[in-house]
Amino acid sequence: MKTATRATSSLGTCILATLTLSACGTSDPFAEQGPAPADPAGAETVVIGTANFPESEIIGRIWAEALRQEGFEVTMTSGIGSREVYLGALQEGNINVVPEYSGNLAQFYGELPEGADESDVDKALGESLPAGLEVGDFSEAESKDAYRVTRELAEQYGLETIADLDKLDSIVIAAPPEFTERPYGPQGLSSVYGIDPAKVEVNPISDGGGPLTVQALIGGAANVANIFTTSPALLEDGSEADLVILEDTERLIPPQNVLPVFAANSLPEGALDVINAANAVLTTEDLEAMNLRNVGNERAEPEEIARDWVAQNL
């Protein structure tokens, strides 16, 4: 396991990237949870926040269940929004800790070398996190952004790698709105893979690679989609869409291991140890299975999924 410490500075706001795969409301999550603790450093209650997509909430609720088993008081603030917003919530003291993904967090605050591996990400986090935030251990579990196309399109144009997208006359990517600004978005296609930026556009869909994104790809509103590697791509009838993940030969997309990011001095003694212990046994296969329970035919709620995982693994 690796750790990196440091922390956060002022953050801008941006369009929320929301998933509609689970029951997340559209109202202000902080208004529903009440005011933040007056003194987070001395508070014994752990306030866990999550981004507005099911996997983030499932991970957050796993931590909550594990903490409660060890006697900690926990409250949840779910569905906060995009990275810009939930990291701002940490800075402002509305929450204490939130699930994050290592490479994305490192790129949010600084730069990664091309083809970055886990050690590069670890180093970047240690150097670039501004004062006020810290991170815990990297989990083996990884959920990465990925470029997906239909198998039909892949066979028609011989698409096997991200570089092969250059064979298309136009590239319309179904993705969250903020994808346009991510280093592995259109900018990365141009700088790393040499694809003409003039033929790349994003069809913004705020469900984080969920059913609306899949439908846009299948229905022709896009010919490429940004869908996480751990997310099942399901059709309306619940069956799996026949999609192909394009190989990222140049490692445009960095490692994205699950890890906790938290406001410095905001967690009660021992709380981070509990979260790190849960992360130590969480796997990528677990994320895939839990996401399928949530969006597949079972439609299990994140709280139930998390409770079951903790009962089986901790």
PDB file of C-alpha atoms in Angstrom:
ATOM      1  CA  MET A   1       0.000   0.000   0.000  1.00  0.00           C
ATOM      2  CA  LYS A   2       1.104   3.554  -0.659  1.00  0.00           C
ATOM      3  CA  THR A   3       0.081   6.764   0.952  1.00  0.00           C
ATOM      4  CA  ALA A   4       0.469  10.373   0.021  1.00  0.00           C
ATOM      5  CA  THR A   5      -0.223  13.406   2.124  1.00  0.00           C
ATOM      6  CA  ARG A   6      -0.843  17.093   1.669  1.00  0.00           C
ATOM      7  CA  ALA A   7      -3.884  19.061   0.771  1.00  0.00           C
ATOM      8  CA  THR A   8      -6.305  21.472  -0.841  1.00  0.00           C
ATOM      9  CA  SER A   9      -6.603  25.030  -2.030  1.00  0.00           C
ATOM     10  CA  SER A  10      -9.381  27.103  -3.512  1.00  0.00           C
ATOM     11  CA  LEU A  11     -11.534  25.361  -6.030  1.00  0.00           C
ATOM     12  CA  GLY A  12     -13.743  26.598  -8.784  1.00  0.00           C
ATOM     13  CA  THR A  13     -17.190  25.370  -9.434  1.00  0.00           C
ATOM     14  CA  CYS A  14     -18.288  23.549 -12.531  1.00  0.00           C
ATOM     15  CA  ILE A  15     -21.179  21.706 -14.052  1.00  0.00           C
ATOM     16  CA  LEU A  16     -22.212  18.741 -11.970  1.00  0.00           C
ATOM     17  CA  ALA A  17     -21.622  15.321 -13.446  1.00  0.00           C
ATOM     18  CA  THR A  18     -24.537  13.318 -12.115  1.00  0.00           C
ATOM     19  CA  LEU A  19     -25.552   9.702 -12.515  1.00  0.00           C
ATOM     20  CA  THR A  20     -29.166   8.724 -12.521  1.00  0.00           C
ATOM     21  CA  LEU A  21     -28.542   5.047 -11.877  1.00  0.00           C
ATOM     22  CA  SER A  22     -29.470   5.244  -8.205  1.00  0.00           C
ATOM     23  CA  ALA A  23     -31.885   7.271  -6.167  1.00  0.00           C
ATOM     24  CA  CYS A  24     -29.943  10.530  -5.840  1.00  0.00           C
ATOM     25  CA  GLY A  25     -31.987  13.702  -5.400  1.00  0.00           C
ATOM     26  CA  THR A  26     -31.433  16.984  -7.157  1.00  0.00           C
ATOM     27  CA  SER A  27     -31.736  19.200  -4.096  1.00  0.00           C
ATOM     28  CA  ASP A  28     -28.807  20.585  -2.115  1.00  0.00           C
ATOM     29  CA  PRO A  29     -27.329  17.587  -0.231  1.00  0.00           C
ATOM     30  CA  PHE A  30     -25.944  19.824   2.497  1.00  0.00           C
ATOM     31  CA  ALA A  31     -29.320  21.404   3.185  1.00  0.00           C
ATOM     32  CA  GLU A  32     -30.706  17.919   3.827  1.00  0.00           C
ATOM     33  CA  GLN A  33     -27.897  16.946   6.183  1.00  0.00           C
ATOM     34  CA  GLY A  34     -27.886  20.034   8.379  1.00  0.00           C
ATOM     35  CA  PRO A  35     -24.923  22.286   9.207  1.00  0.00           C
ATOM     36  CA  ALA A  36     -21.353  21.022   9.279  1.00  0.00           C
ATOM     37  CA  PRO A  37     -19.748  20.356  12.670  1.00  0.00           C
ATOM     38  CA  ALA A  38     -18.605  23.601  14.265  1.00  0.00           C
ATOM     39  CA  ASP A  39     -15.216  22.087  15.074  1.00  0.00           C
ATOM     40  CA  PRO A  40     -14.406  19.274  12.593  1.00  0.00           C
ATOM     41  CA  ALA A  41     -11.007  18.663  14.209  1.00  0.00           C
ATOM     42  CA  GLY A  42     -12.631  17.756  17.507  1.00  0.00           C
ATOM     43  CA  ALA A  43     -15.763  16.088  16.176  1.00  0.00           C
ATOM     44  CA  GLU A  44     -16.260  12.387  16.879  1.00  0.00           C
ATOM     45  CA  THR A  45     -18.817  11.984  14.097  1.00  0.00           C
ATOM     46  CA  VAL A  46     -17.404  11.112  10.678  1.00  0.00           C
ATOM     47  CA  VAL A  47     -19.227  12.872   7.834  1.00  0.00           C
ATOM     48  CA  ILE A  48     -18.734  10.933   4.602  1.00  0.00           C
ATOM     49  CA  GLY A  49     -19.525  12.599   1.297  1.00  0.00           C
ATOM     50  CA  THR A  50     -19.915  10.958  -2.090  1.00  0.00           C
ATOM     51  CA  ALA A  51     -19.976  12.046  -5.696  1.00  0.00           C
ATOM     52  CA  ASN A  52     -23.262  11.783  -7.540  1.00  0.00           C
ATOM     53  CA  PHE A  53     -22.823   8.334  -9.052  1.00  0.00           C
ATOM     54  CA  PRO A  54     -23.641   4.936  -7.539  1.00  0.00           C
ATOM     55  CA  GLU A  55     -20.131   3.499  -7.229  1.00  0.00           C
ATOM     56  CA  SER A  56     -18.994   6.458  -5.146  1.00  0.00           C
ATOM     57  CA  GLU A  57     -21.976   6.085  -2.841  1.00  0.00           C
ATOM     58  CA  ILE A  58     -21.454   2.331  -2.514  1.00  0.00           C
ATOM     59  CA  ILE A  59     -17.824   2.857  -1.480  1.00  0.00           C
ATOM     60  CA  GLY A  60     -18.792   5.624   0.928  1.00  0.00           C
ATOM     61  CA  ARG A  61     -21.417   3.414   2.537  1.00  0.00           C
ATOM     62  CA  ILE A  62     -18.922   0.553   2.862  1.00  0.00           C
ATOM     63  CA  TRP A  63     -16.706   2.893   4.864  1.00  0.00           C
ATOM     64  CA  ALA A  64     -19.692   4.051   6.900  1.00  0.00           C
ATOM     65  CA  GLU A  65     -20.717   0.491   7.768  1.00  0.00           C
ATOM     66  CA  ALA A  66     -17.143  -0.469   8.671  1.00  0.00           C
ATOM     67  CA  LEU A  67     -16.774   2.594  10.890  1.00  0.00           C
ATOM     68  CA  ARG A  68     -20.063   1.942  12.673  1.00  0.00           C
ATOM     69  CA  GLN A  69     -18.958  -1.613  13.405  1.00  0.00           C
ATOM     70  CA  GLU A  70     -15.955  -0.123  15.197  1.00  0.00           C
ATOM     71  CA  GLY A  71     -18.114   2.217  17.261  1.00  0.00           C
ATOM     72  CA  PHE A  72     -17.838   5.461  15.288  1.00  0.00           C
ATOM     73  CA  GLU A  73     -20.776   7.758  14.664  1.00  0.00           C
ATOM     74  CA  VAL A  74     -21.254   8.327  10.932  1.00  0.00           C
ATOM     75  CA  THR A  75     -23.479  10.501   8.778  1.00  0.00           C
ATOM     76  CA  MET A  76     -23.687  10.465   4.978  1.00  0.00           C
ATOM     77  CA  THR A  77     -23.908  13.353   2.528  1.00  0.00           C
ATOM     78  CA  SER A  78     -24.566  11.591  -0.758  1.00  0.00           C
ATOM     79  CA  GLY A  79     -24.737  12.801  -4.322  1.00  0.00           C
ATOM     80  CA  ILE A  80     -22.718  15.995  -3.899  1.00  0.00           C
ATOM     81  CA  GLY A  81     -21.682  16.282  -7.531  1.00  0.00           C
ATOM     82  CA  SER A  82     -18.482  16.476  -9.551  1.00  0.00           C
ATOM     83  CA  ARG A  83     -14.894  16.534  -8.293  1.00  0.00           C
ATOM     84  CA  GLU A  84     -14.809  20.326  -8.202  1.00  0.00           C
ATOM     85  CA  VAL A  85     -17.816  20.385  -5.897  1.00  0.00           C
ATOM     86  CA  TYR A  86     -17.076  17.588  -3.433  1.00  0.00           C
ATOM     87  CA  LEU A  87     -13.467  18.666  -2.967  1.00  0.00           C
ATOM     88  CA  GLY A  88     -14.815  22.143  -2.278  1.00  0.00           C
ATOM     89  CA  ALA A  89     -17.124  20.595   0.320  1.00  0.00           C
ATOM     90  CA  LEU A  90     -14.088  19.080   2.039  1.00  0.00           C
ATOM     91  CA  GLN A  91     -12.343  22.432   2.033  1.00  0.00           C
ATOM     92  CA  GLU A  92     -15.371  24.181   3.475  1.00  0.00           C
ATOM     93  CA  GLY A  93     -15.811  21.650   6.295  1.00  0.00           C
ATOM     94  CA  ASN A  94     -19.177  20.275   5.145  1.00  0.00           C
ATOM     95  CA  ILE A  95     -17.756  16.740   5.010  1.00  0.00           C
ATOM     96  CA  ASN A  96     -14.706  14.966   6.450  1.00  0.00           C
ATOM     97  CA  VAL A  97     -13.865  12.324   3.835  1.00  0.00           C
ATOM     98  CA  VAL A  98     -14.907  11.260   0.329  1.00  0.00           C
ATOM     99  CA  PRO A  99     -14.041   8.336  -2.006  1.00  0.00           C
ATOM    100  CA  GLU A 100     -11.637   9.326  -4.760  1.00  0.00           C
ATOM    101  CA  TYR A 101      -9.681   7.837  -7.653  1.00  0.00           C
ATOM    102  CA  SER A 102      -5.925   8.279  -7.509  1.00  0.00           C
ATOM    103  CA  GLY A 103      -4.930   9.341 -11.017  1.00  0.00           C
ATOM    104  CA  ASN A 104      -7.884  11.652 -11.482  1.00  0.00           C
ATOM    105  CA  LEU A 105      -7.159  13.349  -8.170  1.00  0.00           C
ATOM    106  CA  ALA A 106      -3.484  13.789  -9.070  1.00  0.00           C
ATOM    107  CA  GLN A 107      -4.380  15.312 -12.446  1.00  0.00           C
ATOM    108  CA  PHE A 108      -6.924  17.608 -10.843  1.00  0.00           C
ATOM    109  CA  TYR A 109      -4.235  19.325  -8.761  1.00  0.00           C
ATOM    110  CA  GLY A 110      -1.192  18.947 -10.973  1.00  0.00           C
ATOM    111  CA  GLU A 111       0.274  17.160 -13.948  1.00  0.00           C
ATOM    112  CA  LEU A 112       1.261  13.562 -14.524  1.00  0.00           C
ATOM    113  CA  PRO A 113       3.942  12.429 -16.952  1.00  0.00           C
ATOM    114  CA  GLU A 114       2.707  10.689 -20.085  1.00  0.00           C
ATOM    115  CA  GLY A 115       2.227   6.993 -19.455  1.00  0.00           C
ATOM    116  CA  ALA A 116       2.097   7.515 -15.685  1.00  0.00           C
ATOM    117  CA  ASP A 117       2.048   4.406 -13.496  1.00  0.00           C
ATOM    118  CA  GLU A 118       0.963   3.983  -9.868  1.00  0.00           C
ATOM    119  CA  SER A 119       4.292   5.206  -8.488  1.00  0.00           C
ATOM    120  CA  ASP A 120       4.066   8.350 -10.639  1.00  0.00           C
ATOM    121  CA  VAL A 121       0.566   8.985  -9.308  1.00  0.00           C
ATOM    122  CA  ASP A 122       1.711   8.431  -5.725  1.00  0.00           C
ATOM    123  CA  LYS A 123       4.588  10.873  -6.194  1.00  0.00           C
ATOM    124  CA  ALA A 124       2.358  13.479  -7.853  1.00  0.00           C
ATOM    125  CA  LEU A 125      -0.132  13.356  -5.015  1.00  0.00           C
ATOM    126  CA  GLY A 126       2.648  13.883  -2.499  1.00  0.00           C
ATOM    127  CA  GLU A 127       3.877  16.917  -4.394  1.00  0.00           C
ATOM    128  CA  SER A 128       0.693  18.555  -5.657  1.00  0.00           C
ATOM    129  CA  LEU A 129      -2.059  18.199  -3.078  1.00  0.00           C
ATOM    130  CA  PRO A 130      -2.480  21.661  -1.567  1.00  0.00           C
ATOM    131  CA  ALA A 131      -2.516  22.189   2.196  1.00  0.00           C
ATOM    132  CA  GLY A 132      -5.695  21.092   3.940  1.00  0.00           C
ATOM    133  CA  LEU A 133      -6.366  17.704   2.349  1.00  0.00           C
ATOM    134  CA  GLU A 134      -4.725  14.337   2.874  1.00  0.00           C
ATOM    135  CA  VAL A 135      -5.190  10.913   1.333  1.00  0.00           C
ATOM    136  CA  GLY A 136      -5.180   7.401   2.714  1.00  0.00           C
ATOM    137  CA  ASP A 137      -3.996   4.136   1.207  1.00  0.00           C
ATOM    138  CA  PHE A 138      -4.431   3.144  -2.418  1.00  0.00           C
ATOM    139  CA  SER A 139      -6.814   0.223  -2.803  1.00  0.00           C
ATOM    140  CA  GLU A 140      -6.175  -2.595  -5.252  1.00  0.00           C
ATOM    141  CA  ALA A 141      -9.671  -1.808  -6.550  1.00  0.00           C
ATOM    142  CA  GLU A 142      -9.545   0.342  -9.672  1.00  0.00           C
ATOM    143  CA  SER A 143     -12.291   1.972 -11.709  1.00  0.00           C
ATOM    144  CA  LYS A 144     -10.901   3.643 -14.814  1.00  0.00           C
ATOM    145  CA  ASP A 145     -12.345   5.879 -17.455  1.00  0.00           C
ATOM    146  CA  ALA A 146     -12.427   4.079 -20.793  1.00  0.00           C
ATOM    147  CA  TYR A 147     -13.343   4.717 -24.406  1.00  0.00           C
ATOM    148  CA  ARG A 148     -15.980   2.282 -25.639  1.00  0.00           C
ATOM    149  CA  VAL A 149     -17.517   1.732 -29.079  1.00  0.00           C
ATOM    150  CA  THR A 150     -20.072  -0.730 -30.389  1.00  0.00           C
ATOM    151  CA  ARG A 151     -18.672  -4.007 -31.658  1.00  0.00           C
ATOM    152  CA  GLU A 152     -20.307  -3.294 -34.999  1.00  0.00           C
ATOM    153  CA  LEU A 153     -18.366  -0.037 -35.397  1.00  0.00           C
ATOM    154  CA  ALA A 154     -15.159  -1.665 -34.169  1.00  0.00           C
ATOM    155  CA  GLU A 155     -15.396  -4.394 -36.799  1.00  0.00           C
ATOM    156  CA  GLN A 156     -16.421  -1.989 -39.554  1.00  0.00           C
ATOM    157  CA  TYR A 157     -13.412   0.313 -39.084  1.00  0.00           C
ATOM    158  CA  GLY A 158     -10.924  -2.016 -37.419  1.00  0.00           C
ATOM    159  CA  LEU A 159     -10.994  -0.174 -34.099  1.00  0.00           C
ATOM    160  CA  GLU A 160      -8.842  -1.862 -31.471  1.00  0.00           C
ATOM    161  CA  THR A 161      -6.988   0.996 -29.783  1.00  0.00           C
ATOM    162  CA  ILE A 162      -7.783   4.606 -28.928  1.00  0.00           C
ATOM    163  CA  ALA A 163      -5.420   5.631 -31.735  1.00  0.00           C
ATOM    164  CA  ASP A 164      -7.703   3.842 -34.200  1.00  0.00           C
ATOM    165  CA  LEU A 165     -10.407   6.455 -33.576  1.00  0.00           C
ATOM    166  CA  ASP A 166      -8.502   8.562 -36.107  1.00  0.00           C
ATOM    167  CA  LYS A 167      -9.974   6.250 -38.769  1.00  0.00           C
ATOM    168  CA  LEU A 168     -13.384   7.871 -38.175  1.00  0.00           C
ATOM    169  CA  ASP A 169     -14.396  11.003 -40.072  1.00  0.00           C
ATOM    170  CA  SER A 170     -15.941  12.434 -36.919  1.00  0.00           C
ATOM    171  CA  ILE A 171     -15.727  11.413 -33.271  1.00  0.00           C
ATOM    172  CA  VAL A 172     -18.734  12.173 -31.080  1.00  0.00           C
ATOM    173  CA  ILE A 173     -18.140  11.107 -27.486  1.00  0.00           C
ATOM    174  CA  ALA A 174     -21.024  10.575 -25.072  1.00  0.00           C
ATOM    175  CA  ALA A 175     -19.556  11.691 -21.749  1.00  0.00           C
ATOM    176  CA  PRO A 176     -20.148  13.896 -18.679  1.00  0.00           C
ATOM    177  CA  PRO A 177     -19.922  17.643 -19.428  1.00  0.00           C
ATOM    178  CA  GLU A 178     -16.636  18.076 -17.546  1.00  0.00           C
ATOM    179  CA  PHE A 179     -15.031  15.386 -19.738  1.00  0.00           C
ATOM    180  CA  THR A 180     -14.231  18.150 -22.218  1.00  0.00           C
ATOM    181  CA  GLU A 181     -11.738  19.595 -19.697  1.00  0.00           C
ATOM    182  CA  ARG A 182     -10.197  16.340 -18.475  1.00  0.00           C
ATOM    183  CA  PRO A 183      -6.605  15.597 -19.612  1.00  0.00           C
ATOM    184  CA  TYR A 184      -7.730  12.239 -21.043  1.00  0.00           C
ATOM    185  CA  GLY A 185     -10.620  13.856 -22.963  1.00  0.00           C
ATOM    186  CA  PRO A 186     -10.413  15.594 -26.365  1.00  0.00           C
ATOM    187  CA  GLN A 187      -7.187  17.336 -25.354  1.00  0.00           C
ATOM    188  CA  GLY A 188      -5.502  13.999 -24.681  1.00  0.00           C
ATOM    189  CA  LEU A 189      -6.759  12.475 -27.913  1.00  0.00           C
ATOM    190  CA  SER A 190      -4.971  15.264 -29.736  1.00  0.00           C
ATOM    191  CA  SER A 191      -1.762  15.613 -27.694  1.00  0.00           C
ATOM    192  CA  VAL A 192      -1.142  11.923 -26.987  1.00  0.00           C
ATOM    193  CA  TYR A 193      -2.733  10.167 -29.960  1.00  0.00           C
ATOM    194  CA  GLY A 194      -2.393  12.874 -32.611  1.00  0.00           C
ATOM    195  CA  ILE A 195      -6.083  12.938 -33.475  1.00  0.00           C
ATOM    196  CA  ASP A 196      -7.280  16.088 -35.223  1.00  0.00           C
ATOM    197  CA  PRO A 197      -9.200  18.055 -32.562  1.00  0.00           C
ATOM    198  CA  ALA A 198     -11.446  19.536 -35.247  1.00  0.00           C
ATOM    199  CA  LYS A 199     -13.226  16.217 -35.676  1.00  0.00           C
ATOM    200  CA  VAL A 200     -13.775  15.558 -31.959  1.00  0.00           C
ATOM    201  CA  GLU A 201     -16.829  16.724 -30.049  1.00  0.00           C
ATOM    202  CA  VAL A 202     -18.504  15.739 -26.799  1.00  0.00           C
ATOM    203  CA  ASN A 203     -22.196  14.962 -26.457  1.00  0.00           C
ATOM    204  CA  PRO A 204     -22.634  15.950 -22.778  1.00  0.00           C
ATOM    205  CA  ILE A 205     -24.709  13.451 -20.813  1.00  0.00           C
ATOM    206  CA  SER A 206     -24.829  13.765 -17.042  1.00  0.00           C
ATOM    207  CA  ASP A 207     -25.204  10.158 -15.977  1.00  0.00           C
ATOM    208  CA  GLY A 208     -21.521   9.214 -15.721  1.00  0.00           C
ATOM    209  CA  GLY A 209     -21.576   6.439 -18.275  1.00  0.00           C
ATOM    210  CA  GLY A 210     -24.994   5.128 -17.268  1.00  0.00           C
ATOM    211  CA  PRO A 211     -28.026   4.080 -19.331  1.00  0.00           C
ATOM    212  CA  LEU A 212     -28.441   7.425 -21.074  1.00  0.00           C
ATOM    213  CA  THR A 213     -24.829   7.275 -22.229  1.00  0.00           C
ATOM    214  CA  VAL A 214     -25.238   3.681 -23.416  1.00  0.00           C
ATOM    215  CA  GLN A 215     -28.441   4.589 -25.254  1.00  0.00           C
ATOM    216  CA  ALA A 216     -26.716   7.532 -26.963  1.00  0.00           C
ATOM    217  CA  LEU A 217     -24.034   5.166 -28.211  1.00  0.00           C
ATOM    218  CA  ILE A 218     -26.412   2.437 -29.326  1.00  0.00           C
ATOM    219  CA  GLY A 219     -28.893   4.900 -30.820  1.00  0.00           C
ATOM    220  CA  GLY A 220     -26.323   6.815 -32.862  1.00  0.00           C
ATOM    221  CA  ALA A 221     -26.278  10.108 -30.948  1.00  0.00           C
ATOM    222  CA  ALA A 222     -22.594   9.313 -30.359  1.00  0.00           C
ATOM    223  CA  ASN A 223     -20.132   6.829 -31.822  1.00  0.00           C
ATOM    224  CA  VAL A 224     -17.847   6.671 -28.775  1.00  0.00           C
ATOM    225  CA  ALA A 225     -18.666   6.692 -25.064  1.00  0.00           C
ATOM    226  CA  ASN A 226     -16.765   7.347 -21.865  1.00  0.00           C
ATOM    227  CA  ILE A 227     -17.861   4.513 -19.565  1.00  0.00           C
ATOM    228  CA  PHE A 228     -15.936   3.362 -16.485  1.00  0.00           C
ATOM    229  CA  THR A 229     -14.288  -0.053 -16.680  1.00  0.00           C
ATOM    230  CA  THR A 230     -16.301  -1.258 -13.664  1.00  0.00           C
ATOM    231  CA  SER A 231     -19.650  -0.031 -15.012  1.00  0.00           C
ATOM    232  CA  PRO A 232     -21.972  -2.517 -16.699  1.00  0.00           C
ATOM    233  CA  ALA A 233     -23.233  -1.171 -20.029  1.00  0.00           C
ATOM    234  CA  LEU A 234     -26.855  -2.306 -19.976  1.00  0.00           C
ATOM    235  CA  LEU A 235     -29.627  -1.910 -22.512  1.00  0.00           C
ATOM    236  CA  GLU A 236     -33.183  -0.941 -21.570  1.00  0.00           C
ATOM    237  CA  ASP A 237     -34.171  -4.610 -21.237  1.00  0.00           C
ATOM    238  CA  GLY A 238     -31.337  -5.209 -18.772  1.00  0.00           C
ATOM    239  CA  SER A 239     -29.125  -7.151 -21.172  1.00  0.00           C
ATOM    240  CA  GLU A 240     -25.477  -6.261 -21.731  1.00  0.00           C
ATOM    241  CA  ALA A 241     -24.742  -4.025 -24.698  1.00  0.00           C
ATOM    242  CA  ASP A 242     -22.164  -5.461 -27.092  1.00  0.00           C
ATOM    243  CA  LEU A 243     -19.427  -2.874 -26.633  1.00  0.00           C
ATOM    244  CA  VAL A 244     -15.653  -2.913 -27.032  1.00  0.00           C
ATOM    245  CA  ILE A 245     -13.188  -1.098 -24.748  1.00  0.00           C
ATOM    246  CA  LEU A 246     -10.455   0.431 -26.890  1.00  0.00           C
ATOM    247  CA  GLU A 247      -6.933  -0.370 -25.707  1.00  0.00           C
ATOM    248  CA  ASP A 248      -5.080   2.603 -24.263  1.00  0.00           C
ATOM    249  CA  THR A 249      -1.653   1.778 -25.699  1.00  0.00           C
ATOM    250  CA  GLU A 250      -0.109   5.134 -24.703  1.00  0.00           C
ATOM    251  CA  ARG A 251      -1.566   5.078 -21.188  1.00  0.00           C
ATOM    252  CA  LEU A 252      -3.456   8.308 -21.706  1.00  0.00           C
ATOM    253  CA  ILE A 253      -5.707   7.374 -18.789  1.00  0.00           C
ATOM    254  CA  PRO A 254      -3.710   7.095 -15.535  1.00  0.00           C
ATOM    255  CA  PRO A 255      -4.214   4.480 -12.799  1.00  0.00           C
ATOM    256  CA  GLN A 256      -7.437   5.192 -10.940  1.00  0.00           C
ATOM    257  CA  ASN A 257      -7.276   3.260  -7.691  1.00  0.00           C
ATOM    258  CA  VAL A 258      -9.852   3.912  -4.987  1.00  0.00           C
ATOM    259  CA  LEU A 259      -8.550   5.914  -2.038  1.00  0.00           C
ATOM    260  CA  PRO A 260      -9.963   8.188   0.664  1.00  0.00           C
ATOM    261  CA  VAL A 261      -9.301  11.928   0.534  1.00  0.00           C
ATOM    262  CA  PHE A 262     -10.044  13.773   3.747  1.00  0.00           C
ATOM    263  CA  ALA A 263      -9.772  17.144   5.418  1.00  0.00           C
ATOM    264  CA  ALA A 264      -6.644  17.277   7.549  1.00  0.00           C
ATOM    265  CA  ASN A 265      -7.238  16.760  11.298  1.00  0.00           C
ATOM    266  CA  SER A 266     -10.938  16.143  10.716  1.00  0.00           C
ATOM    267  CA  LEU A 267     -11.143  12.401  11.396  1.00  0.00           C
ATOM    268  CA  PRO A 268     -11.364  10.906  14.895  1.00  0.00           C
ATOM    269  CA  GLU A 269      -8.386   8.824  15.972  1.00  0.00           C
ATOM    270  CA  GLY A 270      -8.495   5.388  14.363  1.00  0.00           C
ATOM    271  CA  ALA A 271     -11.107   6.236  11.735  1.00  0.00           C
ATOM    272  CA  LEU A 272      -8.626   6.323   8.855  1.00  0.00           C
ATOM    273  CA  ASP A 273      -7.263   2.930   9.920  1.00  0.00           C
ATOM    274  CA  VAL A 274     -10.752   1.460   9.563  1.00  0.00           C
ATOM    275  CA  ILE A 275     -11.225   2.991   6.103  1.00  0.00           C
ATOM    276  CA  ASN A 276      -7.781   1.819   4.965  1.00  0.00           C
ATOM    277  CA  ALA A 277      -8.530  -1.690   6.230  1.00  0.00           C
ATOM    278  CA  ALA A 278     -11.716  -1.834   4.168  1.00  0.00           C
ATOM    279  CA  ASN A 279      -9.861  -0.546   1.107  1.00  0.00           C
ATOM    280  CA  ALA A 280      -7.192  -3.204   1.588  1.00  0.00           C
ATOM    281  CA  VAL A 281      -9.646  -6.009   0.808  1.00  0.00           C
ATOM    282  CA  LEU A 282     -11.797  -4.201  -1.776  1.00  0.00           C
ATOM    283  CA  THR A 283     -11.168  -5.467  -5.329  1.00  0.00           C
ATOM    284  CA  THR A 284     -11.979  -4.345  -8.854  1.00  0.00           C
ATOM    285  CA  GLU A 285     -14.145  -7.446  -9.222  1.00  0.00           C
ATOM    286  CA  ASP A 286     -16.083  -6.366  -6.127  1.00  0.00           C
ATOM    287  CA  LEU A 287     -16.813  -2.992  -7.736  1.00  0.00           C
ATOM    288  CA  GLU A 288     -18.017  -4.660 -10.927  1.00  0.00           C
ATOM    289  CA  ALA A 289     -20.318  -7.024  -9.029  1.00  0.00           C
ATOM    290  CA  MET A 290     -21.712  -4.308  -6.762  1.00  0.00           C
ATOM    291  CA  ASN A 291     -22.369  -1.935  -9.660  1.00  0.00           C
ATOM    292  CA  LEU A 292     -24.261  -4.687 -11.459  1.00  0.00           C
ATOM    293  CA  ARG A 293     -26.405  -5.313  -8.378  1.00  0.00           C
ATOM    294  CA  ASN A 294     -27.267  -1.611  -8.359  1.00  0.00           C
ATOM    295  CA  VAL A 295     -28.129  -1.036 -12.035  1.00  0.00           C
ATOM    296  CA  GLY A 296     -29.080  -4.546 -13.128  1.00  0.00           C
ATOM    297  CA  ASN A 297     -32.322  -6.390 -12.616  1.00  0.00           C
ATOM    298  CA  GLU A 298     -31.916  -6.499  -8.836  1.00  0.00           C
ATOM    299  CA  ARG A 299     -31.812  -2.701  -8.476  1.00  0.00           C
ATOM    300  CA  ALA A 300     -30.326  -3.036  -5.005  1.00  0.00           C
ATOM    301  CA  GLU A 301     -29.743   0.194  -3.101  1.00  0.00           C
ATOM    302  CA  PRO A 302     -26.138   1.246  -2.292  1.00  0.00           C
ATOM    303  CA  GLU A 303     -26.770   0.914   1.447  1.00  0.00           C
ATOM    304  CA  GLU A 304     -27.879  -2.718   1.098  1.00  0.00           C
ATOM    305  CA  ILE A 305     -24.993  -3.539  -1.245  1.00  0.00           C
ATOM    306  CA  ALA A 306     -22.466  -1.991   1.140  1.00  0.00           C
ATOM    307  CA  ARG A 307     -23.927  -3.761   4.160  1.00  0.00           C
ATOM    308  CA  ASP A 308     -23.723  -7.117   2.390  1.00  0.00           C
ATOM    309  CA  TRP A 309     -20.121  -6.525   1.311  1.00  0.00           C
ATOM    310  CA  VAL A 310     -19.007  -5.598   4.822  1.00  0.00           C
ATOM    311  CA  ALA A 311     -20.750  -8.652   6.295  1.00  0.00           C
ATOM    312  CA  GLN A 312     -18.901 -10.890   3.822  1.00  0.00           C
ATOM    313  CA  ASN A 313     -15.475  -9.248   3.920  1.00  0.00           C
ATOM    314  CA  LEU A 314     -14.851  -7.522   7.263  1.00  0.00           C
TER     315      LEU A 314
END
